[in-house]
Amino acid sequence: MRFVPTELSGVVIIEPDVYRDSRGFFLESYQAAKYEAAGVVGPFVQDNHSSSVRHTLRGLHAQLKRPQGKLVRAVAGEIFDVAVDIRRGSPTYLRWTSVVLSAENFRQLWVPTGFAHGFCVLSAHAEVEYKCTDYYDPVSELRLLWNEPAIGIPWPTNEPLLSDKDLQGAPLSQVEDDFPRFARA
């Protein structure tokens, strides 16, 4: 299993060892000791599973009062997965990183607290599962505009399929004061 750091401190791409033979494949999708040693720290208290069609865009989401770390993987299809640093004062504030997660490459993305998360479906259909370090709290939910110009993510579609909530995403200017402060180590 390989843990590949990204340009955003704390955001990690996980590449599991996949053992294939004529019957199919086997892999460890999570092993607490290995993940904790690489900085992917639980405990995980909630698992989520979404099913979406091509060009569905979910995000950019975070929770402000009950922040969630998320361990994300595509179990069917392919997605363009994004993490955005929303920690005010961070050296990488408002920078983002992306990775393609798919059922074929088995990669996972660790999105720690202090980051907004979103993804866009690249295949005809995708199923995404992710583990969360805190429970969903609709009261503290942040929905940032998916196409916020100050962030500038080049999403792989110009006409995404968005939920009603994501259509009402807030511009940065309306929510930035609510973002968490970067805690220096």
Short mmCIF file of C-alpha atoms in Angstrom, two decimals:
data_model
loop_
_atom_site.label_atom_id
_atom_site.label_comp_id
_atom_site.label_asym_id
_atom_site.label_seq_id
_atom_site.Cartn_x
_atom_site.Cartn_y
_atom_site.Cartn_z
CA MET A 1 0.00 0.00 0.00
CA ARG A 2 1.36 3.41 -0.96
CA PHE A 3 0.45 6.75 0.63
CA VAL A 4 1.23 9.56 -1.82
CA PRO A 5 1.30 13.09 -0.38
CA THR A 6 -0.18 15.89 -2.48
CA GLU A 7 0.86 19.53 -2.68
CA LEU A 8 -1.70 20.23 0.07
CA SER A 9 -0.32 19.15 3.43
CA GLY A 10 -2.48 16.40 4.93
CA VAL A 11 -4.31 15.47 1.71
CA VAL A 12 -3.12 12.00 0.69
CA ILE A 13 -3.73 9.68 -2.26
CA ILE A 14 -3.82 6.03 -1.22
CA GLU A 15 -2.86 3.35 -3.73
CA PRO A 16 -3.63 -0.11 -2.32
CA ASP A 17 -1.91 -3.27 -3.40
CA VAL A 18 -4.33 -5.20 -5.61
CA TYR A 19 -3.93 -8.96 -5.95
CA ARG A 20 -5.51 -10.23 -9.18
CA ASP A 21 -5.97 -13.72 -10.54
CA SER A 22 -8.41 -15.58 -12.79
CA ARG A 23 -11.12 -15.31 -10.11
CA GLY A 24 -10.96 -11.52 -9.77
CA PHE A 25 -9.08 -9.42 -7.22
CA PHE A 26 -8.45 -8.84 -3.52
CA LEU A 27 -7.28 -5.70 -1.70
CA GLU A 28 -7.32 -4.12 1.72
CA SER A 29 -9.57 -1.08 1.43
CA TYR A 30 -8.76 0.05 4.97
CA GLN A 31 -6.42 -1.05 7.76
CA ALA A 32 -6.36 1.27 10.78
CA ALA A 33 -2.70 0.85 11.78
CA LYS A 34 -1.34 1.46 8.26
CA TYR A 35 -3.60 4.46 7.66
CA GLU A 36 -2.87 6.05 11.04
CA ALA A 37 0.89 5.67 10.41
CA ALA A 38 0.38 7.65 7.19
CA GLY A 39 -1.61 10.42 8.92
CA VAL A 40 -5.08 9.20 7.93
CA VAL A 41 -6.61 9.30 11.38
CA GLY A 42 -10.10 8.23 12.44
CA PRO A 43 -12.05 7.13 14.16
CA PHE A 44 -14.53 6.84 11.34
CA VAL A 45 -18.13 7.09 12.56
CA GLN A 46 -20.18 7.19 9.36
CA ASP A 47 -19.97 5.61 5.90
CA ASN A 48 -21.76 7.19 2.92
CA HIS A 49 -22.52 5.76 -0.52
CA SER A 50 -23.68 7.80 -3.55
CA SER A 51 -24.73 6.74 -7.02
CA SER A 52 -24.54 9.30 -9.82
CA VAL A 53 -24.67 9.65 -13.60
CA ARG A 54 -22.12 11.31 -15.92
CA HIS A 55 -21.51 15.03 -15.29
CA THR A 56 -23.06 14.94 -11.81
CA LEU A 57 -21.08 17.36 -9.67
CA ARG A 58 -21.36 17.10 -5.90
CA GLY A 59 -19.67 19.89 -3.97
CA LEU A 60 -17.97 21.86 -2.77
CA HIS A 61 -18.95 20.72 0.74
CA ALA A 62 -17.61 21.02 4.28
CA GLN A 63 -19.00 21.22 7.80
CA LEU A 64 -17.95 24.15 9.94
CA LYS A 65 -19.00 23.20 13.50
CA ARG A 66 -18.52 19.45 13.15
CA PRO A 67 -15.76 19.15 10.53
CA GLN A 68 -15.41 15.81 8.80
CA GLY A 69 -12.32 14.10 7.51
CA LYS A 70 -13.32 11.97 4.50
CA LEU A 71 -11.71 8.86 3.03
CA VAL A 72 -13.15 8.68 -0.50
CA ARG A 73 -13.13 5.93 -3.14
CA ALA A 74 -15.03 5.08 -6.31
CA VAL A 75 -16.33 1.51 -6.19
CA ALA A 76 -17.91 1.72 -9.67
CA GLY A 77 -17.07 4.07 -12.54
CA GLU A 78 -14.72 7.04 -12.44
CA ILE A 79 -14.72 10.47 -10.77
CA PHE A 80 -12.63 13.66 -10.75
CA ASP A 81 -12.20 14.19 -6.99
CA VAL A 82 -11.18 17.54 -5.48
CA ALA A 83 -10.02 18.86 -2.09
CA VAL A 84 -9.80 22.63 -1.43
CA ASP A 85 -7.91 24.13 1.52
CA ILE A 86 -10.37 26.44 3.33
CA ARG A 87 -8.21 27.04 6.43
CA ARG A 88 -7.71 30.80 6.72
CA GLY A 89 -4.03 31.58 7.28
CA SER A 90 -2.83 28.32 5.74
CA PRO A 91 0.10 28.64 3.30
CA THR A 92 -2.07 26.78 0.75
CA TYR A 93 -5.33 28.65 1.49
CA LEU A 94 -7.85 28.28 -1.40
CA ARG A 95 -5.50 26.00 -3.34
CA TRP A 96 -6.92 22.73 -4.54
CA THR A 97 -5.73 19.33 -5.64
CA SER A 98 -7.47 16.66 -7.68
CA VAL A 99 -7.15 12.99 -8.51
CA VAL A 100 -9.09 10.58 -10.69
CA LEU A 101 -10.56 7.82 -8.55
CA SER A 102 -12.00 4.78 -10.29
CA ALA A 103 -13.08 1.19 -9.82
CA GLU A 104 -10.15 0.32 -12.09
CA ASN A 105 -7.34 2.17 -10.28
CA PHE A 106 -8.63 1.49 -6.72
CA ARG A 107 -7.18 4.79 -5.46
CA GLN A 108 -8.58 6.60 -2.44
CA LEU A 109 -8.32 10.24 -1.41
CA TRP A 110 -7.95 11.34 2.21
CA VAL A 111 -9.54 14.78 2.69
CA PRO A 112 -8.76 15.95 6.25
CA THR A 113 -10.79 18.45 8.24
CA GLY A 114 -10.30 22.04 7.08
CA PHE A 115 -10.83 21.16 3.42
CA ALA A 116 -13.89 21.42 1.21
CA HIS A 117 -14.61 18.39 -0.95
CA GLY A 118 -16.33 17.78 -4.26
CA PHE A 119 -16.34 15.44 -7.22
CA CYS A 120 -17.58 15.18 -10.79
CA VAL A 121 -18.57 11.90 -12.46
CA LEU A 122 -16.51 11.12 -15.57
CA SER A 123 -18.04 7.74 -16.51
CA ALA A 124 -21.62 6.92 -17.53
CA HIS A 125 -22.30 5.99 -13.90
CA ALA A 126 -20.28 6.03 -10.69
CA GLU A 127 -20.72 4.83 -7.16
CA VAL A 128 -18.70 6.57 -4.46
CA GLU A 129 -18.19 5.45 -0.89
CA TYR A 130 -16.55 7.52 1.79
CA LYS A 131 -15.83 7.15 5.46
CA CYS A 132 -16.32 10.22 7.70
CA THR A 133 -14.70 11.16 11.00
CA ASP A 134 -17.83 12.94 12.29
CA TYR A 135 -21.56 12.71 11.73
CA TYR A 136 -23.41 14.71 9.10
CA ASP A 137 -24.67 17.94 10.64
CA PRO A 138 -26.98 19.91 8.32
CA VAL A 139 -26.85 22.97 10.61
CA SER A 140 -23.10 23.45 10.10
CA GLU A 141 -23.02 22.45 6.44
CA LEU A 142 -21.10 24.70 4.04
CA ARG A 143 -21.94 24.57 0.35
CA LEU A 144 -19.45 26.69 -1.53
CA LEU A 145 -20.08 27.56 -5.18
CA TRP A 146 -18.73 24.72 -7.30
CA ASN A 147 -17.34 27.23 -9.84
CA GLU A 148 -16.02 29.85 -7.41
CA PRO A 149 -13.67 32.03 -9.53
CA ALA A 150 -11.22 32.65 -6.66
CA ILE A 151 -10.59 28.88 -6.50
CA GLY A 152 -10.66 28.22 -10.25
CA ILE A 153 -11.14 24.46 -10.50
CA PRO A 154 -11.20 23.34 -14.17
CA TRP A 155 -14.06 20.89 -13.76
CA PRO A 156 -14.35 18.32 -16.57
CA THR A 157 -17.80 19.62 -17.59
CA ASN A 158 -19.23 23.05 -18.34
CA GLU A 159 -22.81 21.93 -17.69
CA PRO A 160 -22.81 19.89 -14.48
CA LEU A 161 -25.84 18.18 -13.03
CA LEU A 162 -26.27 19.84 -9.63
CA SER A 163 -28.61 19.29 -6.70
CA ASP A 164 -30.91 22.13 -5.70
CA LYS A 165 -28.68 22.73 -2.67
CA ASP A 166 -25.51 22.91 -4.79
CA LEU A 167 -27.25 25.29 -7.20
CA GLN A 168 -27.62 27.57 -4.17
CA GLY A 169 -23.94 27.28 -3.18
CA ALA A 170 -22.51 30.39 -1.55
CA PRO A 171 -19.85 32.58 -3.13
CA LEU A 172 -16.59 32.83 -1.23
CA SER A 173 -17.29 36.45 -0.23
CA GLN A 174 -20.37 35.35 1.76
CA VAL A 175 -18.82 32.48 3.72
CA GLU A 176 -15.08 33.13 4.01
CA ASP A 177 -15.34 34.68 7.49
CA ASP A 178 -16.80 31.39 8.75
CA PHE A 179 -13.84 29.28 7.58
CA PRO A 180 -11.63 27.67 10.24
CA ARG A 181 -8.30 29.23 11.19
CA PHE A 182 -5.15 27.36 10.25
CA ALA A 183 -3.57 25.84 13.35
CA ARG A 184 0.19 26.08 13.04
CA ALA A 185 2.08 23.00 14.18
#
